[in-house]
């Protein structure tokens, strides 16, 4: 008689779907590699957007001292 092993599932942080929480799921707590990549990508893009969103204080073409008469 085979005993049915209880499948433990958690909510995938990316898609909100059921994710298999077992050693065979290498992407846990995500349900798949894709969801894991999406989550990591979103996290990385947030980091990248921070410096680029801030405009530089000194624009090279806005300095009057570089203008010659
Ligand atoms: Zn997912």
mmCIF file of N, CA, C and O in Angstrom, residues 13-58:
data_model
loop_
_atom_site.group_PDB
_atom_site.id
_atom_site.type_symbol
_atom_site.label_atom_id
_atom_site.label_comp_id
_atom_site.label_asym_id
_atom_site.label_seq_id
_atom_site.Cartn_x
_atom_site.Cartn_y
_atom_site.Cartn_z
ATOM 1 N N UNK A 13 5.104 34.012 -5.361
ATOM 2 C CA UNK A 13 5.135 35.474 -5.188
ATOM 3 C C UNK A 13 4.919 36.232 -6.494
ATOM 4 O O UNK A 13 4.522 37.390 -6.473
ATOM 5 N N UNK A 14 5.204 35.599 -7.613
ATOM 6 C CA UNK A 14 5.105 36.297 -8.892
ATOM 7 C C UNK A 14 3.714 36.205 -9.487
ATOM 8 O O UNK A 14 3.092 37.207 -9.798
ATOM 9 N N UNK A 15 3.216 34.992 -9.662
ATOM 10 C CA UNK A 15 1.948 34.820 -10.349
ATOM 11 C C UNK A 15 0.815 34.524 -9.381
ATOM 12 O O UNK A 15 -0.353 34.571 -9.771
ATOM 13 N N UNK A 16 1.125 34.273 -8.142
ATOM 14 C CA UNK A 16 0.080 34.031 -7.162
ATOM 15 C C UNK A 16 -0.528 32.649 -7.260
ATOM 16 O O UNK A 16 -1.494 32.361 -6.561
ATOM 17 N N UNK A 17 0.029 31.847 -8.111
ATOM 18 C CA UNK A 17 -0.498 30.498 -8.260
ATOM 19 C C UNK A 17 0.137 29.547 -7.271
ATOM 20 O O UNK A 17 1.064 29.910 -6.553
ATOM 21 N N UNK A 18 -0.350 28.343 -7.246
ATOM 22 C CA UNK A 18 0.204 27.342 -6.334
ATOM 23 C C UNK A 18 1.589 26.919 -6.776
ATOM 24 O O UNK A 18 1.826 26.672 -7.959
ATOM 25 N N UNK A 19 2.504 26.900 -5.845
ATOM 26 C CA UNK A 19 3.863 26.497 -6.146
ATOM 27 C C UNK A 19 4.232 25.302 -5.291
ATOM 28 O O UNK A 19 3.992 25.305 -4.085
ATOM 29 N N UNK A 20 4.787 24.307 -5.927
ATOM 30 C CA UNK A 20 5.175 23.105 -5.207
ATOM 31 C C UNK A 20 6.362 23.390 -4.307
ATOM 32 O O UNK A 20 7.423 23.792 -4.778
ATOM 33 N N UNK A 21 6.135 23.211 -3.036
ATOM 34 C CA UNK A 21 7.217 23.470 -2.091
ATOM 35 C C UNK A 21 7.849 22.146 -1.695
ATOM 36 O O UNK A 21 7.522 21.534 -0.691
ATOM 37 N N UNK A 22 8.758 21.728 -2.536
ATOM 38 C CA UNK A 22 9.419 20.451 -2.314
ATOM 39 C C UNK A 22 10.822 20.546 -2.888
ATOM 40 O O UNK A 22 11.093 21.405 -3.727
ATOM 41 N N UNK A 23 11.726 19.686 -2.434
ATOM 42 C CA UNK A 23 13.108 19.727 -2.939
ATOM 43 C C UNK A 23 13.183 19.584 -4.452
ATOM 44 O O UNK A 23 14.138 20.062 -5.069
ATOM 45 N N UNK A 24 12.197 18.930 -5.049
ATOM 46 C CA UNK A 24 12.234 18.763 -6.505
ATOM 47 C C UNK A 24 11.923 20.055 -7.221
ATOM 48 O O UNK A 24 12.217 20.204 -8.403
ATOM 49 N N UNK A 25 11.340 20.991 -6.522
ATOM 50 C CA UNK A 25 11.096 22.301 -7.125
ATOM 51 C C UNK A 25 12.257 23.213 -6.759
ATOM 52 O O UNK A 25 12.320 23.777 -5.675
ATOM 53 N N UNK A 26 13.176 23.327 -7.689
ATOM 54 C CA UNK A 26 14.395 24.094 -7.387
ATOM 55 C C UNK A 26 14.138 25.593 -7.366
ATOM 56 O O UNK A 26 14.977 26.371 -6.954
ATOM 57 N N UNK A 27 12.965 26.005 -7.837
ATOM 58 C CA UNK A 27 12.674 27.433 -7.911
ATOM 59 C C UNK A 27 11.760 27.886 -6.794
ATOM 60 O O UNK A 27 11.240 28.990 -6.832
ATOM 61 N N UNK A 28 11.509 27.029 -5.832
ATOM 62 C CA UNK A 28 10.638 27.421 -4.734
ATOM 63 C C UNK A 28 11.198 28.650 -4.033
ATOM 64 O O UNK A 28 12.419 28.796 -3.951
ATOM 65 N N UNK A 29 10.446 29.546 -3.505
ATOM 66 C CA UNK A 29 8.984 29.422 -3.420
ATOM 67 C C UNK A 29 8.252 29.768 -4.710
ATOM 68 O O UNK A 29 7.035 29.852 -4.701
ATOM 69 N N UNK A 30 8.968 29.978 -5.791
ATOM 70 C CA UNK A 30 8.309 30.270 -7.052
ATOM 71 C C UNK A 30 7.859 28.969 -7.681
ATOM 72 O O UNK A 30 8.408 27.906 -7.400
ATOM 73 N N UNK A 31 6.868 29.084 -8.588
ATOM 74 C CA UNK A 31 6.309 27.872 -9.174
ATOM 75 C C UNK A 31 7.141 27.402 -10.349
ATOM 76 O O UNK A 31 7.079 26.257 -10.733
ATOM 77 N N UNK A 32 7.921 28.300 -10.917
ATOM 78 C CA UNK A 32 8.696 27.910 -12.087
ATOM 79 C C UNK A 32 9.898 28.828 -12.218
ATOM 80 O O UNK A 32 9.998 29.859 -11.550
ATOM 81 N N UNK A 33 10.792 28.437 -13.125
ATOM 82 C CA UNK A 33 11.982 29.256 -13.356
ATOM 83 C C UNK A 33 11.591 30.632 -13.891
ATOM 84 O O UNK A 33 12.204 31.645 -13.576
ATOM 85 N N UNK A 34 10.556 30.648 -14.730
ATOM 86 C CA UNK A 34 10.140 31.908 -15.328
ATOM 87 C C UNK A 34 9.676 32.903 -14.265
ATOM 88 O O UNK A 34 10.055 34.075 -14.299
ATOM 89 N N UNK A 35 8.877 32.418 -13.327
ATOM 90 C CA UNK A 35 8.394 33.303 -12.274
ATOM 91 C C UNK A 35 9.554 33.811 -11.430
ATOM 92 O O UNK A 35 9.565 34.958 -10.994
ATOM 93 N N UNK A 36 10.525 32.963 -11.233
ATOM 94 C CA UNK A 36 11.686 33.382 -10.449
ATOM 95 C C UNK A 36 12.467 34.462 -11.199
ATOM 96 O O UNK A 36 12.901 35.461 -10.624
ATOM 97 N N UNK A 37 12.632 34.265 -12.488
ATOM 98 C CA UNK A 37 13.362 35.239 -13.288
ATOM 99 C C UNK A 37 12.617 36.567 -13.332
ATOM 100 O O UNK A 37 13.224 37.639 -13.286
ATOM 101 N N UNK A 38 11.308 36.500 -13.450
ATOM 102 C CA UNK A 38 10.501 37.725 -13.486
ATOM 103 C C UNK A 38 10.676 38.501 -12.185
ATOM 104 O O UNK A 38 10.855 39.715 -12.190
ATOM 105 N N UNK A 39 10.654 37.783 -11.086
ATOM 106 C CA UNK A 39 10.782 38.456 -9.798
ATOM 107 C C UNK A 39 12.164 39.072 -9.651
ATOM 108 O O UNK A 39 12.316 40.215 -9.239
ATOM 109 N N UNK A 40 13.179 38.346 -10.038
ATOM 110 C CA UNK A 40 14.539 38.867 -9.950
ATOM 111 C C UNK A 40 14.732 40.027 -10.920
ATOM 112 O O UNK A 40 15.408 41.002 -10.620
ATOM 113 N N UNK A 41 14.122 39.917 -12.108
ATOM 114 C CA UNK A 41 14.242 40.978 -13.098
ATOM 115 C C UNK A 41 13.588 42.256 -12.620
ATOM 116 O O UNK A 41 14.131 43.347 -12.785
ATOM 117 N N UNK A 42 12.433 42.134 -12.010
ATOM 118 C CA UNK A 42 11.742 43.311 -11.497
ATOM 119 C C UNK A 42 12.559 43.955 -10.394
ATOM 120 O O UNK A 42 12.673 45.171 -10.304
ATOM 121 N N UNK A 43 13.147 43.128 -9.594
ATOM 122 C CA UNK A 43 13.958 43.653 -8.501
ATOM 123 C C UNK A 43 15.187 44.373 -9.052
ATOM 124 O O UNK A 43 15.560 45.456 -8.611
ATOM 125 N N UNK A 44 15.807 43.792 -10.056
ATOM 126 C CA UNK A 44 17.004 44.386 -10.647
ATOM 127 C C UNK A 44 16.660 45.680 -11.374
ATOM 128 O O UNK A 44 17.394 46.653 -11.309
ATOM 129 N N UNK A 45 15.535 45.703 -12.081
ATOM 130 C CA UNK A 45 15.165 46.896 -12.838
ATOM 131 C C UNK A 45 14.868 48.044 -11.877
ATOM 132 O O UNK A 45 15.134 49.208 -12.185
ATOM 133 N N UNK A 46 14.311 47.734 -10.732
ATOM 134 C CA UNK A 46 14.076 48.777 -9.732
ATOM 135 C C UNK A 46 15.395 49.402 -9.310
ATOM 136 O O UNK A 46 15.513 50.608 -9.172
ATOM 137 N N UNK A 47 16.395 48.579 -9.155
ATOM 138 C CA UNK A 47 17.707 49.079 -8.759
ATOM 139 C C UNK A 47 18.306 49.939 -9.862
ATOM 140 O O UNK A 47 18.919 50.962 -9.609
ATOM 141 N N UNK A 48 18.102 49.500 -11.100
ATOM 142 C CA UNK A 48 18.695 50.219 -12.225
ATOM 143 C C UNK A 48 17.990 51.544 -12.485
ATOM 144 O O UNK A 48 18.593 52.477 -12.969
ATOM 145 N N UNK A 49 16.705 51.593 -12.170
ATOM 146 C CA UNK A 49 15.946 52.787 -12.501
ATOM 147 C C UNK A 49 16.256 53.936 -11.560
ATOM 148 O O UNK A 49 16.070 55.088 -11.909
ATOM 149 N N UNK A 50 16.718 53.641 -10.391
ATOM 150 C CA UNK A 50 16.924 54.690 -9.397
ATOM 151 C C UNK A 50 17.916 55.765 -9.852
ATOM 152 O O UNK A 50 17.594 56.943 -9.821
ATOM 153 N N UNK A 51 19.120 55.402 -10.335
ATOM 154 C CA UNK A 51 20.079 56.442 -10.741
ATOM 155 C C UNK A 51 19.675 57.133 -12.034
ATOM 156 O O UNK A 51 19.979 58.299 -12.230
ATOM 157 N N UNK A 52 18.995 56.421 -12.935
ATOM 158 C CA UNK A 52 18.688 56.993 -14.240
ATOM 159 C C UNK A 52 17.514 57.952 -14.167
ATOM 160 O O UNK A 52 17.390 58.844 -14.995
ATOM 161 N N UNK A 53 16.653 57.774 -13.178
ATOM 162 C CA UNK A 53 15.501 58.653 -13.077
ATOM 163 C C UNK A 53 15.890 60.033 -12.573
ATOM 164 O O UNK A 53 15.256 61.024 -12.864
ATOM 165 N N UNK A 54 16.968 60.101 -11.818
ATOM 166 C CA UNK A 54 17.410 61.382 -11.310
ATOM 167 C C UNK A 54 18.204 62.114 -12.384
ATOM 168 O O UNK A 54 19.228 61.623 -12.839
ATOM 169 N N UNK A 55 17.745 63.283 -12.817
ATOM 170 C CA UNK A 55 18.463 64.035 -13.845
ATOM 171 C C UNK A 55 19.748 64.617 -13.274
ATOM 172 O O UNK A 55 19.790 65.008 -12.108
ATOM 173 N N UNK A 56 20.784 64.706 -14.074
ATOM 174 C CA UNK A 56 22.058 65.270 -13.594
ATOM 175 C C UNK A 56 21.911 66.761 -13.298
ATOM 176 O O UNK A 56 21.232 67.486 -14.017
ATOM 177 N N UNK A 57 22.547 67.192 -12.246
ATOM 178 C CA UNK A 57 22.432 68.595 -11.853
ATOM 179 C C UNK A 57 23.143 69.520 -12.836
ATOM 180 O O UNK A 57 22.669 70.582 -13.183
ATOM 181 N N UNK A 58 24.302 69.087 -13.285
ATOM 182 C CA UNK A 58 25.050 69.949 -14.198
ATOM 183 C C UNK A 58 25.053 69.351 -15.596
ATOM 184 O O UNK A 58 25.756 68.397 -15.850
#
